[in-house]
C-alpha cells in the first residue's frame, strides 16, 4: 500500500538530539531553539519568531495577543482545521464562518466583507495547501475596518504571495511542524509576530506570563509574573529535530515540488474532466504541501477512494466543514456555505511525501487515468 503520508527523517535529527543530551539546556529556548528562530527571521525577514509546542498553540498565542473581549467576533474560514476556531473560542470570542472561493478552498475578501460587524476584531485566514489567499484585498479590509489579521500558515512554510513570505503579511502568523506538514518535528509550531507592538507581550505569554526572556537577555535583574501566559515553548529535543529539517529545507521542498509537478503533468488535461485539479493563482507560489483534486460529487469521491485503495493507494479527504460540526453547528448563525460544503464532500488528497518514489507516483497517475468501477 502506498501510504498517504510518511514522516521524513533527514539524517541529522539523532545527532542533534544527542547534542542536547550532552548539553546543559534540555528545556526550551536553548541553542537549537535560537538557531530555528534565527533561520526564519533571516531567511524570511519575520520580525519575531517563537517556537511553540504545536501549530494549535501558536494560534492560541495569536488569539491571546488579539486581546479579545466576550462578544467580540472573529471571522475564519469554515473549511479549516478545528484549531483555527478553538484558539479564538477559548478567548471567549464568537466565531463567524466565511465560505471558500470557487477557485480554491481559501476564503476571499468578497465573502469576508459582508460578515464584518461593529463587533468584528480579527480576520483569521488559512492559506490552504500553502497557496496564498489574496492578501492585498484582505489587508485592505483590515485597514478599512480597523481589524487584526492572523495568518494560519500551518500549510505554508516557504510559500509566497507577490514575493512576500506567507506568515509574514498579517499582524500575526502561526506555522505548524506536525508530522503531516512539509517541515516537521513530530509535533511543533511557531508564532510569527509581524507587528512590533505585540513582541514584548508575545514573549511574556510564551514564558508562562513572566518576563523571563528579558531576564535571560540581561535586560532586568529578576523576573516575575506580569501577564497571562502558558508553557508554549517546546523542549530543545523538538527544536533539535526541527533544526535538522530546516537545514535540509531546500532538498525537502525540491523533492516535494518534483512529485507535485509529476502529478500535475500526468493528470492535467488527461484525467476525467469532471475532476477539477488544483488552481494556483498568479499571485501565489506553490510550496507543494499537498496535491488535491475536487470530484464532481460525494458519491464519486467515495468510489474513487475505494478504487484507489483496491489499487494499493491510500488517499484521504480533508476538513469536515466546521459550521456543520457536532460541537459548533448550533452555536453560530446558520448560513449556507456552498463552496465550503462542496470541498468537504468532494476534495481528495493524493500521497505526497519525501520518500515517495517516481514509480509510485506513476502508479497513482496511471490508476487515475484508467478509472474503473
Ligand atoms: C495542522 C494544522 C493546524 C494545527 O497544527 P498542529 O501543529 O497540528 O497543532 C492548524 N491549522 C491548520 C490549517 C492545519 O492544517
Coordinates of C-alpha atoms and ligand atoms in Angstrom, one line a residue:
X1 CA 0.0 0.0 0.0
X2 CA 1.3 3.5 -0.9
X3 CA 0.6 5.4 2.3
X4 CA -0.9 8.9 2.2
X5 CA 1.9 10.3 4.3
X6 CA 5.2 9.2 5.8
X7 CA 7.2 11.4 8.1
X8 CA 10.7 12.0 6.9
X9 CA 14.0 11.9 8.9
X10 CA 16.7 13.9 7.1
X11 CA 19.5 12.1 8.9
X12 CA 20.9 14.6 11.3
X13 CA 18.0 14.5 13.8
X14 CA 19.5 11.9 16.0
X15 CA 22.9 13.6 16.2
X16 CA 21.3 16.9 17.2
X17 CA 19.1 15.2 19.8
X18 CA 22.3 13.6 21.2
X19 CA 23.9 17.0 21.3
X20 CA 21.0 18.1 23.5
X21 CA 21.6 15.2 25.8
X22 CA 25.1 16.3 26.4
X23 CA 24.3 20.0 26.8
X24 CA 23.2 22.0 29.8
X25 CA 19.8 23.0 28.4
X26 CA 17.1 20.5 27.6
X27 CA 14.1 22.7 28.4
X28 CA 13.1 25.4 26.0
X29 CA 14.8 28.4 24.5
X30 CA 18.3 26.8 24.2
X31 CA 20.7 26.9 21.3
X32 CA 18.6 24.9 18.9
X33 CA 15.5 27.0 19.6
X34 CA 17.6 30.1 18.9
X35 CA 19.0 28.6 15.7
X36 CA 15.5 27.9 14.4
X37 CA 14.3 31.4 15.3
X38 CA 17.2 33.0 13.5
X39 CA 16.7 30.8 10.5
X40 CA 13.2 32.1 10.0
X41 CA 14.0 35.7 10.9
X42 CA 16.9 35.8 8.5
X43 CA 15.5 33.8 5.6
X44 CA 12.0 35.3 5.5
X45 CA 12.5 38.6 7.3
X46 CA 10.0 37.7 10.0
X47 CA 10.3 40.3 12.8
X48 CA 10.0 37.9 15.8
X49 CA 9.6 34.1 15.8
X50 CA 8.8 32.0 18.8
X51 CA 8.8 28.2 18.5
X52 CA 5.7 26.6 20.0
X53 CA 4.7 23.1 21.0
X54 CA 2.2 22.9 18.1
X55 CA 0.5 25.0 15.4
X56 CA -2.5 24.9 17.7
X57 CA -0.5 26.5 20.5
X58 CA 0.9 29.1 18.1
X59 CA -2.7 30.0 17.1
X60 CA -3.7 30.2 20.8
X61 CA -0.9 32.7 21.4
X62 CA -2.1 34.7 18.4
X63 CA -5.6 34.7 19.9
X64 CA -4.3 35.8 23.3
X65 CA -2.4 38.7 21.7
X66 CA -5.6 39.9 20.0
X67 CA -6.9 40.8 23.4
X68 CA -10.5 39.8 22.8
X69 CA -13.5 40.7 25.0
X70 CA -16.5 38.4 25.3
X71 CA -18.8 39.0 22.4
X72 CA -16.0 40.1 20.0
X73 CA -16.3 38.4 16.7
X74 CA -13.6 36.6 14.7
X75 CA -14.1 35.7 11.0
X76 CA -12.5 32.4 10.0
X77 CA -13.0 30.0 7.0
X78 CA -15.3 27.1 7.8
X79 CA -13.1 24.9 5.7
X80 CA -10.1 24.6 8.1
X81 CA -8.8 22.5 10.9
X82 CA -10.5 22.9 14.3
X83 CA -7.5 24.6 15.8
X84 CA -8.2 27.9 13.9
X85 CA -11.6 28.1 15.6
X86 CA -10.6 26.7 19.0
X87 CA -7.9 29.3 19.6
X88 CA -10.4 32.2 19.4
X89 CA -13.2 30.4 21.2
X90 CA -11.0 29.8 24.2
X91 CA -10.6 33.6 24.4
X92 CA -14.4 34.0 24.6
X93 CA -14.8 35.2 21.1
X94 CA -17.7 34.3 18.7
X95 CA -16.5 32.6 15.6
X96 CA -18.2 33.7 12.3
X97 CA -17.6 31.4 9.3
X98 CA -16.7 32.6 5.8
X99 CA -17.2 30.5 2.7
X100 CA -14.4 29.3 0.5
X101 CA -13.9 30.7 -3.0
X102 CA -15.0 28.7 -6.1
X103 CA -11.4 28.5 -7.4
X104 CA -9.6 27.3 -4.2
X105 CA -10.6 26.4 -0.7
X106 CA -9.3 29.7 0.5
X107 CA -11.7 32.5 1.7
X108 CA -11.5 35.8 -0.1
X109 CA -12.3 39.5 0.7
X110 CA -15.6 39.4 -1.1
X111 CA -17.0 36.6 1.1
X112 CA -15.4 38.1 4.3
X113 CA -16.6 41.7 4.0
X114 CA -20.4 41.0 4.3
X115 CA -19.7 39.3 7.6
X116 CA -18.0 42.3 9.3
X117 CA -20.0 43.9 12.1
X118 CA -19.0 46.5 14.7
X119 CA -18.0 43.6 16.9
X120 CA -15.6 42.1 14.5
X121 CA -12.0 42.3 15.7
X122 CA -10.0 39.7 13.8
X123 CA -9.9 38.0 10.4
X124 CA -8.0 34.7 10.5
X125 CA -7.1 33.4 7.1
X126 CA -5.8 29.9 6.1
X127 CA -3.6 29.6 3.1
X128 CA -4.9 26.2 2.0
X129 CA -2.3 23.8 0.6
X130 CA 0.3 26.5 1.0
X131 CA -1.4 28.6 -1.7
X132 CA -1.8 32.2 -0.7
X133 CA -5.1 33.9 -0.1
X134 CA -5.4 37.3 -1.9
X135 CA -3.7 39.1 1.0
X136 CA -3.7 42.7 -0.5
X137 CA -7.6 42.6 -0.6
X138 CA -7.8 41.1 2.9
X139 CA -5.2 43.6 4.4
X140 CA -7.2 46.4 2.8
X141 CA -10.3 45.2 4.5
X142 CA -8.5 45.1 7.8
X143 CA -7.3 48.6 7.3
X144 CA -10.7 49.9 6.4
X145 CA -12.5 48.4 9.4
X146 CA -9.5 48.5 11.8
X147 CA -9.2 44.8 12.3
X148 CA -6.3 42.5 13.1
X149 CA -5.3 39.8 10.6
X150 CA -3.9 36.4 11.8
X151 CA -2.5 34.1 9.2
X152 CA -2.9 30.4 9.9
X153 CA 0.1 29.4 7.9
X154 CA 0.1 25.8 9.0
X155 CA 0.5 24.6 5.4
X156 CA 2.6 27.5 4.2
X157 CA 6.2 27.1 5.1
X158 CA 8.4 28.6 2.3
X159 CA 5.5 29.9 0.2
X160 CA 4.9 33.4 -1.0
X161 CA 2.2 36.0 -2.0
X162 CA 3.5 38.5 -4.5
X163 CA 7.1 37.9 -3.3
X164 CA 6.1 38.2 0.4
X165 CA 6.5 35.1 2.6
X166 CA 3.3 33.7 4.0
X167 CA 3.0 34.1 7.7
X168 CA 4.8 37.4 7.4
X169 CA 1.9 39.5 6.0
X170 CA -0.8 39.7 8.7
X171 CA -0.2 41.2 12.1
X172 CA 0.5 37.7 13.5
X173 CA 1.1 34.3 11.9
X174 CA 1.2 30.7 13.0
X175 CA 3.1 27.7 11.5
X176 CA 2.8 24.0 12.2
X177 CA 5.5 21.4 12.2
X178 CA 3.2 18.5 12.7
X179 CA 4.4 15.3 11.0
X180 CA 1.9 15.8 8.2
X181 CA 3.4 19.2 7.2
X182 CA 6.4 19.8 4.9
X183 CA 8.9 20.5 7.7
X184 CA 8.2 18.6 10.9
X185 CA 9.3 18.0 14.4
X186 CA 6.7 15.4 15.2
X187 CA 4.5 18.0 17.0
X188 CA 5.6 21.6 16.8
X189 CA 4.7 25.1 15.7
X190 CA 5.8 28.7 15.6
X191 CA 4.3 32.1 16.3
X192 CA 5.4 34.9 14.0
X193 CA 5.0 38.5 15.2
X194 CA 5.0 41.0 12.4
X195 CA 3.5 43.9 14.2
X196 CA 6.1 45.2 16.7
X197 CA 3.5 46.3 19.2
X198 CA 3.0 42.6 20.1
X199 CA 6.6 41.4 20.5
X200 CA 7.1 42.1 24.2
X201 CA 3.7 40.6 25.2
X202 CA 4.3 37.6 22.9
X203 CA 7.5 36.7 24.8
X204 CA 5.7 37.0 28.1
X205 CA 2.8 34.8 27.1
X206 CA 5.3 32.3 25.7
X207 CA 7.1 32.1 29.1
X208 CA 4.1 31.4 31.4
X209 CA 3.2 35.0 31.9
X210 CA 6.7 36.0 33.0
X211 CA 9.4 38.3 31.7
X212 CA 12.0 35.5 31.8
X213 CA 13.1 36.2 28.2
X214 CA 14.2 39.7 29.2
X215 CA 15.9 38.4 32.3
X216 CA 18.0 36.0 30.1
X217 CA 19.0 38.8 27.8
X218 CA 20.1 40.7 30.9
X219 CA 17.5 43.5 30.5
X220 CA 16.1 43.0 34.0
X221 CA 17.8 41.6 37.1
X222 CA 14.9 39.4 38.2
X223 CA 11.8 38.1 36.5
X224 CA 8.3 37.8 37.7
X225 CA 4.6 37.3 36.8
X226 CA 3.4 40.1 34.5
X227 CA 0.6 38.8 32.4
X228 CA -1.4 35.8 31.3
X229 CA 0.5 33.0 29.6
X230 CA 1.2 29.3 29.4
X231 CA 4.1 27.0 28.7
X232 CA 4.1 27.3 25.0
X233 CA 7.8 26.8 24.4
X234 CA 8.9 23.3 23.1
X235 CA 11.9 21.5 24.6
X236 CA 15.3 21.5 23.0
X237 CA 14.7 18.0 21.8
X238 CA 12.0 19.1 19.5
X239 CA 13.9 22.2 18.4
X240 CA 17.0 19.9 17.6
X241 CA 14.8 17.7 15.4
X242 CA 13.3 20.7 13.7
X243 CA 16.8 22.3 13.1
X244 CA 17.9 19.1 11.2
X245 CA 14.8 19.5 9.0
X246 CA 15.4 23.2 8.4
X247 CA 19.0 22.5 7.3
X248 CA 17.5 20.2 4.7
X249 CA 14.7 22.5 3.7
X250 CA 15.8 23.1 0.1
X251 CA 16.2 19.4 -0.6
X252 CA 12.8 18.6 1.1
X253 CA 11.0 21.4 -0.9
X254 CA 12.6 20.4 -4.2
X255 CA 11.6 16.8 -3.8
X256 CA 8.0 17.7 -2.9
X257 CA 7.8 20.1 -5.9
X258 CA 9.1 17.3 -8.2
X259 CA 6.3 15.0 -7.0
X260 CA 3.7 17.7 -7.3
X261 CA 4.8 18.5 -10.8
X262 CA 4.7 14.8 -11.8
X263 CA 1.1 14.6 -10.7
X264 CA 0.1 17.8 -12.4
X265 CA 1.8 17.0 -15.7
X266 CA 0.5 13.4 -15.6
X267 CA -3.1 14.4 -14.9
X268 CA -3.9 17.9 -16.3
X269 CA -5.9 17.7 -19.5
X270 CA -5.8 13.9 -19.3
X271 CA -7.9 12.8 -16.3
X272 CA -11.8 12.6 -16.3
X273 CA -12.7 16.3 -17.0
X274 CA -15.3 16.1 -14.2
X275 CA -12.4 16.1 -11.7
X276 CA -11.0 19.5 -11.0
X277 CA -7.3 19.9 -10.4
X278 CA -5.8 22.5 -8.0
X279 CA -5.6 26.2 -9.0
X280 CA -2.5 28.3 -8.1
X281 CA -3.4 32.0 -8.7
X282 CA -0.8 34.1 -10.4
X283 CA 0.0 36.0 -7.2
X284 CA 0.8 32.8 -5.3
X285 CA 3.7 30.3 -5.2
X286 CA 3.2 26.6 -4.7
X287 CA 5.2 25.0 -1.8
X288 CA 3.9 21.5 -2.8
X289 CA 2.3 21.0 0.6
X290 CA -0.5 19.0 -1.0
X291 CA -1.8 17.6 -4.3
X292 CA -5.6 17.6 -4.1
X293 CA -8.4 17.1 -6.6
X294 CA -12.1 18.0 -6.4
X295 CA -14.5 15.3 -7.5
X296 CA -18.0 16.1 -9.0
X297 CA -19.9 14.6 -6.0
X298 CA -19.5 12.8 -2.7
X299 CA -20.6 9.6 -4.3
X300 CA -17.9 9.9 -7.0
X301 CA -15.2 10.7 -4.3
X302 CA -16.2 7.6 -2.3
X303 CA -16.0 5.4 -5.3
X304 CA -12.7 6.9 -6.4
X305 CA -11.1 6.5 -3.0
X306 CA -12.3 2.8 -2.8
X307 CA -11.0 2.2 -6.3
X308 CA -7.6 3.7 -5.5
X309 CA -7.4 1.7 -2.3
X310 CA -8.0 -1.5 -4.3
X311 CA -5.1 -0.4 -6.4
X312 CA -2.9 -0.1 -3.3
X313 CA -3.1 3.7 -2.9
X314 CA -4.2 5.4 0.3
X315 CA -5.9 8.8 -0.2
X316 CA -7.6 11.0 2.3
X317 CA -10.4 13.6 2.2
X318 CA -9.8 16.7 4.3
X319 CA -11.8 19.0 6.5
X320 CA -15.3 18.4 7.7
X321 CA -16.7 22.0 7.5
X322 CA -16.7 23.5 11.0
X323 CA -20.1 25.1 10.6
X324 CA -21.7 21.7 10.5
X325 CA -19.6 20.1 13.2
X326 CA -21.3 18.4 16.1
X327 CA -19.8 20.8 18.6
X328 CA -20.5 24.1 16.9
X329 CA -23.3 23.7 14.4
X330 CA -25.9 25.1 16.8
X331 CA -23.6 27.8 18.2
X332 CA -23.4 30.0 15.2
X333 CA -25.8 31.8 12.9
X334 CA -26.7 29.1 10.4
X335 CA -25.9 30.0 6.8
X336 CA -25.3 28.0 3.8
X337 CA -21.6 27.8 2.8
X338 CA -21.9 26.3 -0.6
X339 CA -18.3 26.2 -1.7
X340 CA -17.1 25.0 1.6
X341 CA -19.6 22.1 1.7
X342 CA -18.5 21.2 -1.8
X343 CA -14.8 20.9 -0.7
X344 CA -15.9 19.0 2.4
X345 CA -17.8 16.4 0.2
X346 CA -15.6 16.3 -2.9
X347 CA -11.9 17.1 -2.2
X348 CA -9.4 14.2 -2.1
X349 CA -5.7 14.3 -1.4
X350 CA -3.1 12.1 -3.1
X351 CA 0.0 10.7 -1.4
X352 CA 2.8 13.2 -1.2
X353 CA 5.9 12.8 1.0
X354 CA 9.7 13.0 0.7
X355 CA 10.3 9.3 0.2
X356 CA 7.6 8.7 -2.4
X357 CA 9.3 7.1 -5.4
X358 CA 8.7 8.1 -9.1
X359 CA 7.4 4.6 -9.9
X360 CA 4.8 5.0 -7.1
X361 CA 3.7 8.4 -8.4
X362 CA 3.5 6.9 -11.9
X363 CA 1.3 4.1 -10.5
X364 CA -1.1 6.7 -8.9
X365 CA -1.2 8.7 -12.2
X366 CA -1.8 5.5 -14.2
X367 CA -4.6 4.4 -11.9
X368 CA -6.2 7.8 -12.1
X369 CA -6.1 7.8 -15.9
X370 CA -7.8 4.4 -16.0
X371 CA -10.5 4.8 -13.5
X372 CA -12.8 1.7 -13.4
X373 CA -15.7 0.8 -11.2
Ligands
LIG1 C1 -2.1 21.3 11.0 C2 -3.0 22.5 11.1 C3 -3.2 23.2 12.3 C4 -2.7 22.7 13.6 O1 -1.4 22.4 13.8 P1 -0.9 21.4 14.9 O2 0.6 21.6 14.8 O3 -1.3 20.0 14.5 O4 -1.4 21.8 16.2 C5 -3.9 24.4 12.3 N1 -4.4 24.8 11.2 C6 -4.3 24.2 10.0 C7 -4.9 24.8 8.8 C8 -3.6 23.0 9.9 O5 -3.5 22.3 8.8

